Amino acid sequence: MGSDIDDALVDDAPAKREELAVADVQFGPLPELVGFMVRQAQLRMFEAFYADLADDGIRPGLASILVTIGENPGIRQGVLADALRIKWSNMAKIVRYLDDDALVERRVAKSDRRAFELHLTDRGRKLVARALPKIRASDRRATAILDPDELTTLRTLLAKLSGI
Amino acid sequence: MGSDIDDALVDDAPAKREELAVADVQFGPLPELVGFMVRQAQLRMFEAFYADLADDGIRPGLASILVTIGENPGIRQGVLADALRIKWSNMAKIVRYLDDDALVERRVAKSDRRAFELHLTDRGRKLVARALPKIRASDRRATAILDPDELTTLRTLLAKLSGI
DNA sequence: TATTGTTATACTCTATAACTATA
DNA sequence: TATAGTTATAGAGTATAACAATA
């Protein structure tokens, strides 16, 4: 790509493409906004996730829920929802779906019969074990433009920002 | 909050709260994933945006579209969609809404009568001018935990990551 | 034939309020 | 009276495919 002939053609026809190319779009004050930049970065990361893990039938949200239950066996549904910034009403539907799919088990808490304690089933544990390496690989590929030091810095700053 | 009496009570009843508190939730491998951290940070930033700009009837997506049109008068709809990682079919609906609301004007391109060139109306320009200071303030408040150097670093790394 | 944009549609995600059952 | 979770529902956001008009 980018032969001498191509370059010559571009030089010869500077006014041919008057329209704005995607790469030349100006974002003005937007790149100063962390909210905007974080959103663009997230879109890029999720694109990669979906492309690499579509076949496994797992999405970013479900993955984070399953991993967090695995790391905190018996975690209550409301605590899980608050930790991942998901509304209780939405978490109820997700957990019911995961229960129907035999990935998660809901146990009534002995100390409070209103509460559910969540556990991964064997199937859930296997799914996490199988998906996690692919997720890590996808994440690494999507961030390959950053060197290890930059990656560490980025994770540290995002952790500080999101309070984790 | 946190009186001596409270502390004494906590010391006397260490087994009382056996349940996991939100702050103690373990995320295991998730914080190593840039995709997860970027998602958590984005949720936090958007929460702040909605809280601070709900009254103005503006959302993060609409704001970025209006600002980008303002910075690139005459930008084509498809170029705008690609630049902001929005599907053409979805951008069509958004731009029609903005046109109906008299914030954006669609002009048929002279060089290609299939294409729309987008411009802000006076109303659109005024909305941007009025909202932008509030958006900046909200962004600054939501990122106040980071010092200026950290903010600069974070923006630089996110820009590199998202290719802007 | 390829490209620009539109329509229809479906699915996910998110937000709110009213509800139940326990505490 | 408060809390854990559910249900219903509405609104955004996103993805795909079929389509019209123009190049």
mmCIF file of C-alpha atoms (C1' of nucleotides) in Angstrom:
data_model
loop_
_atom_site.group_PDB
_atom_site.id
_atom_site.type_symbol
_atom_site.label_atom_id
_atom_site.label_comp_id
_atom_site.label_asym_id
_atom_site.label_seq_id
_atom_site.Cartn_x
_atom_site.Cartn_y
_atom_site.Cartn_z
ATOM 1 C CA MET A 1 0.000 0.000 0.000
ATOM 2 C CA GLY A 2 1.123 3.580 -0.688
ATOM 3 C CA SER A 3 3.219 3.170 -3.854
ATOM 4 C CA ASP A 4 4.997 6.059 -5.586
ATOM 5 C CA ILE A 5 2.323 6.006 -8.264
ATOM 6 C CA ASP A 6 -0.440 6.402 -5.698
ATOM 7 C CA ASP A 7 1.400 9.270 -4.043
ATOM 8 C CA ALA A 8 1.877 10.944 -7.397
ATOM 9 C CA LEU A 9 -1.814 10.615 -8.144
ATOM 10 C CA VAL A 10 -2.750 12.177 -4.822
ATOM 11 C CA ASP A 11 -0.376 15.070 -5.476
ATOM 12 C CA ASP A 12 -1.774 15.542 -8.951
ATOM 13 C CA ALA A 13 -5.397 15.644 -7.833
ATOM 14 C CA PRO A 14 -5.513 17.577 -4.574
ATOM 15 C CA ALA A 15 -8.965 19.072 -5.146
ATOM 16 C CA LYS A 16 -10.612 15.885 -6.366
ATOM 17 C CA ARG A 17 -11.836 14.751 -2.915
ATOM 18 C CA GLU A 18 -13.203 17.862 -1.361
ATOM 19 C CA GLU A 19 -15.323 15.863 1.078
ATOM 20 C CA LEU A 20 -14.152 15.346 4.621
ATOM 21 C CA ALA A 21 -12.539 11.963 5.266
ATOM 22 C CA VAL A 22 -13.247 10.119 8.500
ATOM 23 C CA ALA A 23 -9.630 10.430 9.635
ATOM 24 C CA ASP A 24 -9.767 14.225 9.228
ATOM 25 C CA VAL A 25 -12.875 14.815 11.323
ATOM 26 C CA GLN A 26 -12.264 17.431 14.005
ATOM 27 C CA PHE A 27 -13.670 16.718 17.450
ATOM 28 C CA GLY A 28 -13.035 20.171 18.917
ATOM 29 C CA PRO A 29 -13.476 20.162 22.698
ATOM 30 C CA LEU A 30 -14.592 16.512 22.890
ATOM 31 C CA PRO A 31 -11.133 14.929 23.376
ATOM 32 C CA GLU A 32 -10.711 17.117 26.473
ATOM 33 C CA LEU A 33 -13.717 15.361 27.999
ATOM 34 C CA VAL A 34 -12.812 12.153 29.801
ATOM 35 C CA GLY A 35 -16.420 11.020 29.420
ATOM 36 C CA PHE A 36 -16.177 11.194 25.640
ATOM 37 C CA MET A 37 -12.778 9.510 25.407
ATOM 38 C CA VAL A 38 -13.778 6.746 27.795
ATOM 39 C CA ARG A 39 -16.907 6.138 25.727
ATOM 40 C CA GLN A 40 -14.935 5.888 22.461
ATOM 41 C CA ALA A 41 -12.432 3.538 24.057
ATOM 42 C CA GLN A 42 -15.234 1.381 25.446
ATOM 43 C CA LEU A 43 -16.902 1.103 22.034
ATOM 44 C CA ARG A 44 -13.604 -0.102 20.588
ATOM 45 C CA MET A 45 -13.058 -2.652 23.377
ATOM 46 C CA PHE A 46 -16.612 -4.028 23.138
ATOM 47 C CA GLU A 47 -16.348 -4.324 19.344
ATOM 48 C CA ALA A 48 -13.314 -6.529 19.877
ATOM 49 C CA PHE A 49 -15.053 -8.543 22.593
ATOM 50 C CA TYR A 50 -18.102 -9.254 20.428
ATOM 51 C CA ALA A 51 -15.949 -10.131 17.417
ATOM 52 C CA ASP A 52 -13.786 -12.547 19.403
ATOM 53 C CA LEU A 53 -16.414 -14.132 21.684
ATOM 54 C CA ALA A 54 -19.609 -14.085 19.629
ATOM 55 C CA ASP A 55 -19.441 -17.851 19.083
ATOM 56 C CA ASP A 56 -19.275 -18.550 22.818
ATOM 57 C CA GLY A 57 -22.602 -16.837 23.428
ATOM 58 C CA ILE A 58 -21.102 -14.643 26.129
ATOM 59 C CA ARG A 59 -21.348 -10.866 26.392
ATOM 60 C CA PRO A 60 -19.258 -8.428 28.449
ATOM 61 C CA GLY A 61 -21.965 -7.879 31.036
ATOM 62 C CA LEU A 62 -22.692 -11.551 31.628
ATOM 63 C CA ALA A 63 -18.974 -12.330 31.796
ATOM 64 C CA SER A 64 -18.381 -9.762 34.536
ATOM 65 C CA ILE A 65 -21.375 -11.053 36.513
ATOM 66 C CA LEU A 66 -20.294 -14.700 36.309
ATOM 67 C CA VAL A 67 -16.679 -13.912 37.200
ATOM 68 C CA THR A 68 -17.743 -11.777 40.167
ATOM 69 C CA ILE A 69 -20.047 -14.508 41.507
ATOM 70 C CA GLY A 70 -17.187 -16.979 41.099
ATOM 71 C CA GLU A 71 -14.862 -14.716 43.086
ATOM 72 C CA ASN A 72 -17.465 -14.098 45.814
ATOM 73 C CA PRO A 73 -19.420 -17.317 46.387
ATOM 74 C CA GLY A 74 -22.683 -16.643 48.172
ATOM 75 C CA ILE A 75 -22.707 -12.948 47.262
ATOM 76 C CA ARG A 76 -26.146 -11.421 47.566
ATOM 77 C CA GLN A 77 -27.905 -10.271 44.452
ATOM 78 C CA GLY A 78 -28.246 -6.680 45.604
ATOM 79 C CA VAL A 79 -24.593 -6.432 46.603
ATOM 80 C CA LEU A 80 -23.572 -7.816 43.212
ATOM 81 C CA ALA A 81 -25.817 -5.301 41.456
ATOM 82 C CA ASP A 82 -24.425 -2.362 43.419
ATOM 83 C CA ALA A 83 -20.817 -3.477 42.878
ATOM 84 C CA LEU A 84 -21.267 -3.671 39.093
ATOM 85 C CA ARG A 85 -23.473 -0.547 38.899
ATOM 86 C CA ILE A 86 -26.482 -2.483 37.652
ATOM 87 C CA LYS A 87 -30.013 -1.664 38.864
ATOM 88 C CA TRP A 88 -31.631 -4.299 41.087
ATOM 89 C CA SER A 89 -34.600 -4.641 38.771
ATOM 90 C CA ASN A 90 -32.315 -5.385 35.843
ATOM 91 C CA MET A 91 -30.122 -7.727 37.855
ATOM 92 C CA ALA A 92 -33.231 -9.723 38.822
ATOM 93 C CA LYS A 93 -33.924 -10.502 35.164
ATOM 94 C CA ILE A 94 -30.294 -11.328 34.369
ATOM 95 C CA VAL A 95 -29.919 -13.673 37.335
ATOM 96 C CA ARG A 96 -33.191 -15.413 36.499
ATOM 97 C CA TYR A 97 -31.884 -15.965 32.962
ATOM 98 C CA LEU A 98 -28.579 -17.337 34.320
ATOM 99 C CA ASP A 99 -30.523 -19.588 36.696
ATOM 100 C CA ASP A 100 -32.744 -20.868 33.869
ATOM 101 C CA ASP A 101 -29.580 -21.527 31.894
ATOM 102 C CA ALA A 102 -28.123 -23.500 34.863
ATOM 103 C CA LEU A 103 -25.066 -21.252 35.094
ATOM 104 C CA VAL A 104 -25.938 -19.783 38.499
ATOM 105 C CA GLU A 105 -27.735 -21.159 41.542
ATOM 106 C CA ARG A 106 -29.855 -18.985 43.842
ATOM 107 C CA ARG A 107 -29.992 -20.097 47.467
ATOM 108 C CA VAL A 108 -32.309 -18.496 50.003
ATOM 109 C CA ALA A 109 -30.153 -16.940 52.743
ATOM 110 C CA LYS A 110 -30.581 -18.643 56.114
ATOM 111 C CA SER A 111 -30.208 -15.366 57.976
ATOM 112 C CA ASP A 112 -32.718 -13.480 55.801
ATOM 113 C CA ARG A 113 -35.240 -15.375 53.759
ATOM 114 C CA ARG A 114 -35.842 -12.399 51.476
ATOM 115 C CA ALA A 115 -32.276 -12.556 50.176
ATOM 116 C CA PHE A 116 -30.680 -14.734 47.533
ATOM 117 C CA GLU A 117 -27.112 -15.968 47.823
ATOM 118 C CA LEU A 118 -25.568 -16.641 44.436
ATOM 119 C CA HIS A 119 -23.237 -19.485 43.484
ATOM 120 C CA LEU A 120 -21.827 -20.676 40.178
ATOM 121 C CA THR A 121 -22.936 -24.122 39.084
ATOM 122 C CA ASP A 122 -20.403 -26.549 37.610
ATOM 123 C CA ARG A 123 -21.606 -25.449 34.199
ATOM 124 C CA GLY A 124 -21.054 -21.819 35.171
ATOM 125 C CA ARG A 125 -17.560 -22.530 36.461
ATOM 126 C CA LYS A 126 -16.694 -24.376 33.254
ATOM 127 C CA LEU A 127 -18.017 -21.550 31.100
ATOM 128 C CA VAL A 128 -15.906 -19.016 33.005
ATOM 129 C CA ALA A 129 -12.824 -21.241 32.813
ATOM 130 C CA ARG A 130 -13.275 -21.672 29.084
ATOM 131 C CA ALA A 131 -14.117 -18.028 28.268
ATOM 132 C CA LEU A 132 -11.599 -16.239 30.475
ATOM 133 C CA PRO A 133 -8.486 -17.054 28.398
ATOM 134 C CA LYS A 134 -10.275 -15.894 25.244
ATOM 135 C CA ILE A 135 -11.415 -12.698 26.970
ATOM 136 C CA ARG A 136 -7.869 -11.986 28.170
ATOM 137 C CA ALA A 137 -6.517 -12.608 24.655
ATOM 138 C CA SER A 138 -9.134 -10.340 23.103
ATOM 139 C CA ASP A 139 -8.379 -7.608 25.637
ATOM 140 C CA ARG A 140 -4.658 -7.913 24.960
ATOM 141 C CA ARG A 141 -5.109 -7.730 21.183
ATOM 142 C CA ALA A 142 -7.419 -4.727 21.410
ATOM 143 C CA THR A 143 -4.893 -2.858 23.581
ATOM 144 C CA ALA A 144 -1.767 -3.956 21.692
ATOM 145 C CA ILE A 145 -1.079 -0.350 20.644
ATOM 146 C CA LEU A 146 -0.125 0.439 24.261
ATOM 147 C CA ASP A 147 3.148 -0.784 25.771
ATOM 148 C CA PRO A 148 3.131 -2.621 29.136
ATOM 149 C CA ASP A 149 3.921 0.507 31.159
ATOM 150 C CA GLU A 150 1.163 2.457 29.460
ATOM 151 C CA LEU A 151 -1.288 -0.394 30.075
ATOM 152 C CA THR A 152 -0.429 -0.475 33.768
ATOM 153 C CA THR A 153 -0.834 3.285 34.020
ATOM 154 C CA LEU A 154 -4.139 3.205 32.182
ATOM 155 C CA ARG A 155 -5.561 0.469 34.426
ATOM 156 C CA THR A 156 -4.410 2.301 37.535
ATOM 157 C CA LEU A 157 -6.009 5.580 36.465
ATOM 158 C CA LEU A 158 -9.270 3.898 35.427
ATOM 159 C CA ALA A 159 -9.387 2.053 38.754
ATOM 160 C CA LYS A 160 -8.901 5.296 40.638
ATOM 161 C CA LEU A 161 -11.561 6.991 38.533
ATOM 162 C CA SER A 162 -14.177 4.275 38.911
ATOM 163 C CA GLY A 163 -13.453 3.676 42.586
ATOM 164 C CA ILE A 164 -12.500 0.004 42.338
ATOM 165 C CA MET B 1 -20.870 9.103 61.890
ATOM 166 C CA GLY B 2 -18.379 6.645 63.378
ATOM 167 C CA SER B 3 -18.619 7.495 67.069
ATOM 168 C CA ASP B 4 -16.645 5.650 69.757
ATOM 169 C CA ILE B 5 -19.798 3.856 70.766
ATOM 170 C CA ASP B 6 -20.364 2.613 67.226
ATOM 171 C CA ASP B 7 -16.778 1.416 66.996
ATOM 172 C CA ALA B 8 -17.121 -0.387 70.301
ATOM 173 C CA LEU B 9 -20.266 -2.084 69.074
ATOM 174 C CA VAL B 10 -18.542 -3.243 65.906
ATOM 175 C CA ASP B 11 -15.645 -4.641 67.968
ATOM 176 C CA ASP B 12 -18.048 -6.421 70.269
ATOM 177 C CA ALA B 13 -19.992 -8.038 67.440
ATOM 178 C CA PRO B 14 -17.489 -9.065 64.797
ATOM 179 C CA ALA B 15 -19.589 -11.969 63.493
ATOM 180 C CA LYS B 16 -22.807 -9.967 63.307
ATOM 181 C CA ARG B 17 -22.366 -8.818 59.683
ATOM 182 C CA GLU B 18 -21.190 -11.924 57.951
ATOM 183 C CA GLU B 19 -22.574 -10.726 54.602
ATOM 184 C CA LEU B 20 -20.259 -9.256 52.002
ATOM 185 C CA ALA B 21 -20.282 -5.472 51.793
ATOM 186 C CA VAL B 22 -20.155 -3.778 48.408
ATOM 187 C CA ALA B 23 -16.726 -2.264 49.130
ATOM 188 C CA ASP B 24 -15.300 -5.717 49.876
ATOM 189 C CA VAL B 25 -16.420 -7.395 46.663
ATOM 190 C CA GLN B 26 -13.510 -9.113 44.915
ATOM 191 C CA PHE B 27 -13.296 -8.712 41.152
ATOM 192 C CA GLY B 28 -10.567 -11.288 40.585
ATOM 193 C CA PRO B 29 -9.152 -11.028 37.067
ATOM 194 C CA LEU B 30 -11.561 -8.302 35.921
ATOM 195 C CA PRO B 31 -9.435 -5.253 36.906
ATOM 196 C CA GLU B 32 -6.679 -6.633 34.653
ATOM 197 C CA LEU B 33 -9.052 -6.265 31.690
ATOM 198 C CA VAL B 34 -9.002 -2.808 30.138
ATOM 199 C CA GLY B 35 -12.436 -3.524 28.659
ATOM 200 C CA PHE B 36 -13.927 -4.004 32.133
ATOM 201 C CA MET B 37 -12.224 -0.994 33.682
ATOM 202 C CA VAL B 38 -13.132 1.262 30.788
ATOM 203 C CA ARG B 39 -16.742 0.121 31.090
ATOM 204 C CA GLN B 40 -16.878 0.852 34.833
ATOM 205 C CA ALA B 41 -15.323 4.261 34.298
ATOM 206 C CA GLN B 42 -17.793 5.037 31.527
ATOM 207 C CA LEU B 43 -20.768 4.109 33.714
ATOM 208 C CA ARG B 44 -19.477 6.497 36.372
ATOM 209 C CA MET B 45 -18.940 9.331 33.871
ATOM 210 C CA PHE B 46 -22.373 8.885 32.268
ATOM 211 C CA GLU B 47 -24.061 8.792 35.681
ATOM 212 C CA ALA B 48 -22.523 12.202 36.364
ATOM 213 C CA PHE B 49 -23.520 13.507 32.932
ATOM 214 C CA TYR B 50 -27.162 12.466 33.343
ATOM 215 C CA ALA B 51 -27.321 13.852 36.882
ATOM 216 C CA ASP B 52 -25.871 17.223 35.849
ATOM 217 C CA LEU B 53 -27.556 17.691 32.461
ATOM 218 C CA ALA B 54 -30.902 15.932 32.782
ATOM 219 C CA ASP B 55 -32.756 19.260 32.881
ATOM 220 C CA ASP B 56 -31.212 20.416 29.601
ATOM 221 C CA GLY B 57 -32.668 17.454 27.728
ATOM 222 C CA ILE B 58 -29.278 16.545 26.314
ATOM 223 C CA ARG B 59 -27.610 13.137 26.398
ATOM 224 C CA PRO B 60 -23.970 12.208 25.869
ATOM 225 C CA GLY B 61 -24.561 10.773 22.387
ATOM 226 C CA LEU B 62 -26.535 13.766 21.116
ATOM 227 C CA ALA B 63 -23.978 16.164 22.588
ATOM 228 C CA SER B 64 -21.075 14.508 20.760
ATOM 229 C CA ILE B 65 -23.027 14.529 17.480
ATOM 230 C CA LEU B 66 -23.974 18.202 17.750
ATOM 231 C CA VAL B 67 -20.452 19.276 18.730
ATOM 232 C CA THR B 68 -18.903 17.287 15.889
ATOM 233 C CA ILE B 69 -21.271 18.799 13.317
ATOM 234 C CA GLY B 70 -20.427 22.228 14.715
ATOM 235 C CA GLU B 71 -16.709 21.544 14.326
ATOM 236 C CA ASN B 72 -17.137 20.148 10.792
ATOM 237 C CA PRO B 73 -19.834 22.163 9.021
ATOM 238 C CA GLY B 74 -21.157 20.303 6.002
ATOM 239 C CA ILE B 75 -19.918 16.933 7.221
ATOM 240 C CA ARG B 76 -21.683 14.042 5.550
ATOM 241 C CA GLN B 77 -23.951 11.855 7.597
ATOM 242 C CA GLY B 78 -22.020 8.671 6.840
ATOM 243 C CA VAL B 79 -18.676 10.239 7.703
ATOM 244 C CA LEU B 80 -20.105 11.512 10.983
ATOM 245 C CA ALA B 81 -21.477 8.053 11.784
ATOM 246 C CA ASP B 82 -18.165 6.336 11.047
ATOM 247 C CA ALA B 83 -16.188 8.907 13.054
ATOM 248 C CA LEU B 84 -18.374 8.404 16.144
ATOM 249 C CA ARG B 85 -18.711 4.614 15.668
ATOM 250 C CA ILE B 86 -22.458 4.798 15.136
ATOM 251 C CA LYS B 87 -24.212 2.625 12.538
ATOM 252 C CA TRP B 88 -25.623 4.473 9.531
ATOM 253 C CA SER B 89 -29.105 3.132 10.139
ATOM 254 C CA ASN B 90 -29.063 4.475 13.682
ATOM 255 C CA MET B 91 -27.538 7.797 12.644
ATOM 256 C CA ALA B 92 -30.374 8.236 10.133
ATOM 257 C CA LYS B 93 -32.927 8.150 12.948
ATOM 258 C CA ILE B 94 -30.917 10.438 15.208
ATOM 259 C CA VAL B 95 -30.340 13.055 12.497
ATOM 260 C CA ARG B 96 -34.008 12.990 11.506
ATOM 261 C CA TYR B 97 -34.890 13.637 15.146
ATOM 262 C CA LEU B 98 -32.381 16.511 15.336
ATOM 263 C CA ASP B 99 -33.777 17.911 12.076
ATOM 264 C CA ASP B 100 -37.363 17.669 13.382
ATOM 265 C CA ASP B 101 -36.172 19.463 16.510
ATOM 266 C CA ALA B 102 -34.603 22.223 14.350
ATOM 267 C CA LEU B 103 -31.141 21.662 15.826
ATOM 268 C CA VAL B 104 -29.550 20.395 12.615
ATOM 269 C CA GLU B 105 -30.133 21.168 8.944
ATOM 270 C CA ARG B 106 -29.672 18.568 6.201
ATOM 271 C CA ARG B 107 -28.599 19.936 2.815
ATOM 272 C CA VAL B 108 -28.432 17.777 -0.290
ATOM 273 C CA ALA B 109 -24.802 17.720 -1.502
ATOM 274 C CA LYS B 110 -24.310 19.445 -4.878
ATOM 275 C CA SER B 111 -21.653 16.941 -5.914
ATOM 276 C CA ASP B 112 -23.711 13.882 -4.926
ATOM 277 C CA ARG B 113 -27.449 14.176 -4.584
ATOM 278 C CA ARG B 114 -27.613 10.986 -2.500
ATOM 279 C CA ALA B 115 -25.612 12.584 0.276
ATOM 280 C CA PHE B 116 -26.650 14.898 3.086
ATOM 281 C CA GLU B 117 -24.361 17.635 4.345
ATOM 282 C CA LEU B 118 -25.082 18.532 7.947
ATOM 283 C CA HIS B 119 -25.056 21.971 9.542
ATOM 284 C CA LEU B 120 -26.065 23.268 12.939
ATOM 285 C CA THR B 121 -29.000 25.662 12.992
ATOM 286 C CA ASP B 122 -28.859 28.764 15.166
ATOM 287 C CA ARG B 123 -30.868 26.823 17.724
ATOM 288 C CA GLY B 124 -28.337 23.992 17.547
ATOM 289 C CA ARG B 125 -25.408 26.373 17.981
ATOM 290 C CA LYS B 126 -27.088 28.000 20.964
ATOM 291 C CA LEU B 127 -27.793 24.639 22.580
ATOM 292 C CA VAL B 128 -24.145 23.609 22.181
ATOM 293 C CA ALA B 129 -22.919 26.946 23.527
ATOM 294 C CA ARG B 130 -25.186 26.660 26.532
ATOM 295 C CA ALA B 131 -24.539 22.979 27.279
ATOM 296 C CA LEU B 132 -20.786 22.815 26.725
ATOM 297 C CA PRO B 133 -19.751 24.711 29.889
ATOM 298 C CA LYS B 134 -22.036 22.483 31.965
ATOM 299 C CA ILE B 135 -20.635 19.364 30.306
ATOM 300 C CA ARG B 136 -17.076 20.505 30.983
ATOM 301 C CA ALA B 137 -17.949 21.243 34.598
ATOM 302 C CA SER B 138 -19.613 17.853 35.030
ATOM 303 C CA ASP B 139 -16.619 16.100 33.472
ATOM 304 C CA ARG B 140 -14.248 17.992 35.746
ATOM 305 C CA ARG B 141 -16.251 17.179 38.872
ATOM 306 C CA ALA B 142 -16.520 13.499 37.978
ATOM 307 C CA THR B 143 -12.737 13.281 37.456
ATOM 308 C CA ALA B 144 -11.743 15.450 40.421
ATOM 309 C CA ILE B 145 -10.053 12.484 42.096
ATOM 310 C CA LEU B 146 -7.293 12.662 39.451
ATOM 311 C CA ASP B 147 -4.667 15.409 39.497
ATOM 312 C CA PRO B 148 -3.973 17.434 36.313
ATOM 313 C CA ASP B 149 -1.010 15.291 35.262
ATOM 314 C CA GLU B 150 -2.995 12.098 35.717
ATOM 315 C CA LEU B 151 -5.865 13.563 33.705
ATOM 316 C CA THR B 152 -3.554 14.479 30.851
ATOM 317 C CA THR B 153 -2.023 11.008 30.886
ATOM 318 C CA LEU B 154 -5.420 9.338 30.961
ATOM 319 C CA ARG B 155 -6.712 11.369 28.019
ATOM 320 C CA THR B 156 -3.561 10.656 26.031
ATOM 321 C CA LEU B 157 -3.768 6.912 26.619
ATOM 322 C CA LEU B 158 -7.484 6.767 25.824
ATOM 323 C CA ALA B 159 -6.887 8.719 22.629
ATOM 324 C CA LYS B 160 -4.163 6.328 21.579
ATOM 325 C CA LEU B 161 -6.368 3.363 22.408
ATOM 326 C CA SER B 162 -9.426 4.606 20.550
ATOM 327 C CA GLY B 163 -7.470 5.899 17.567
ATOM 328 C CA ILE B 164 -8.519 9.532 17.847
ATOM 329 C "C1'" DT C 1 -22.542 -2.461 -9.801
ATOM 330 C "C1'" DA C 2 -21.352 0.238 -5.796
ATOM 331 C "C1'" DT C 3 -22.515 3.789 -2.591
ATOM 332 C "C1'" DT C 4 -25.552 7.016 0.406
ATOM 333 C "C1'" DG C 5 -29.007 6.963 3.167
ATOM 334 C "C1'" DT C 6 -33.742 5.005 4.851
ATOM 335 C "C1'" DT C 7 -36.976 1.829 6.855
ATOM 336 C "C1'" DA C 8 -38.371 -1.997 9.585
ATOM 337 C "C1'" DT C 9 -37.363 -4.862 13.140
ATOM 338 C "C1'" DA C 10 -35.494 -7.177 17.030
ATOM 339 C "C1'" DC C 11 -32.627 -7.404 20.911
ATOM 340 C "C1'" DT C 12 -30.067 -5.512 24.689
ATOM 341 C "C1'" DC C 13 -29.503 -2.141 28.227
ATOM 342 C "C1'" DT C 14 -31.256 1.105 31.267
ATOM 343 C "C1'" DA C 15 -34.596 3.575 34.367
ATOM 344 C "C1'" DT C 16 -38.918 4.061 37.161
ATOM 345 C "C1'" DA C 17 -42.658 2.755 39.840
ATOM 346 C "C1'" DA C 18 -45.669 -0.428 41.982
ATOM 347 C "C1'" DC C 19 -45.653 -4.705 44.112
ATOM 348 C "C1'" DT C 20 -44.516 -9.225 47.516
ATOM 349 C "C1'" DA C 21 -42.546 -11.201 51.322
ATOM 350 C "C1'" DT C 22 -39.989 -10.904 54.777
ATOM 351 C "C1'" DA C 23 -37.505 -8.239 58.540
ATOM 352 C "C1'" DT D 1 -41.757 0.937 58.702
ATOM 353 C "C1'" DA D 2 -37.755 -0.536 56.055
ATOM 354 C "C1'" DT D 3 -35.441 -3.812 53.087
ATOM 355 C "C1'" DA D 4 -34.504 -7.734 49.318
ATOM 356 C "C1'" DG D 5 -36.036 -8.826 45.383
ATOM 357 C "C1'" DT D 6 -39.701 -8.988 41.472
ATOM 358 C "C1'" DT D 7 -42.612 -7.464 37.803
ATOM 359 C "C1'" DA D 8 -44.171 -4.453 34.228
ATOM 360 C "C1'" DT D 9 -43.092 -1.134 31.222
ATOM 361 C "C1'" DA D 10 -41.009 2.469 28.618
ATOM 362 C "C1'" DG D 11 -37.159 4.473 26.453
ATOM 363 C "C1'" DA D 12 -32.562 4.511 24.571
ATOM 364 C "C1'" DG D 13 -28.818 2.157 22.037
ATOM 365 C "C1'" DT D 14 -27.382 -1.176 18.811
ATOM 366 C "C1'" DA D 15 -27.350 -4.646 14.979
ATOM 367 C "C1'" DT D 16 -29.087 -6.723 10.553
ATOM 368 C "C1'" DA D 17 -31.278 -6.921 6.301
ATOM 369 C "C1'" DA D 18 -34.009 -5.248 2.582
ATOM 370 C "C1'" DC D 19 -34.842 -1.201 0.075
ATOM 371 C "C1'" DA D 20 -34.723 3.469 -3.028
ATOM 372 C "C1'" DA D 21 -32.140 6.817 -5.260
ATOM 373 C "C1'" DT D 22 -28.083 8.119 -7.270
ATOM 374 C "C1'" DA D 23 -23.333 7.448 -8.835
#
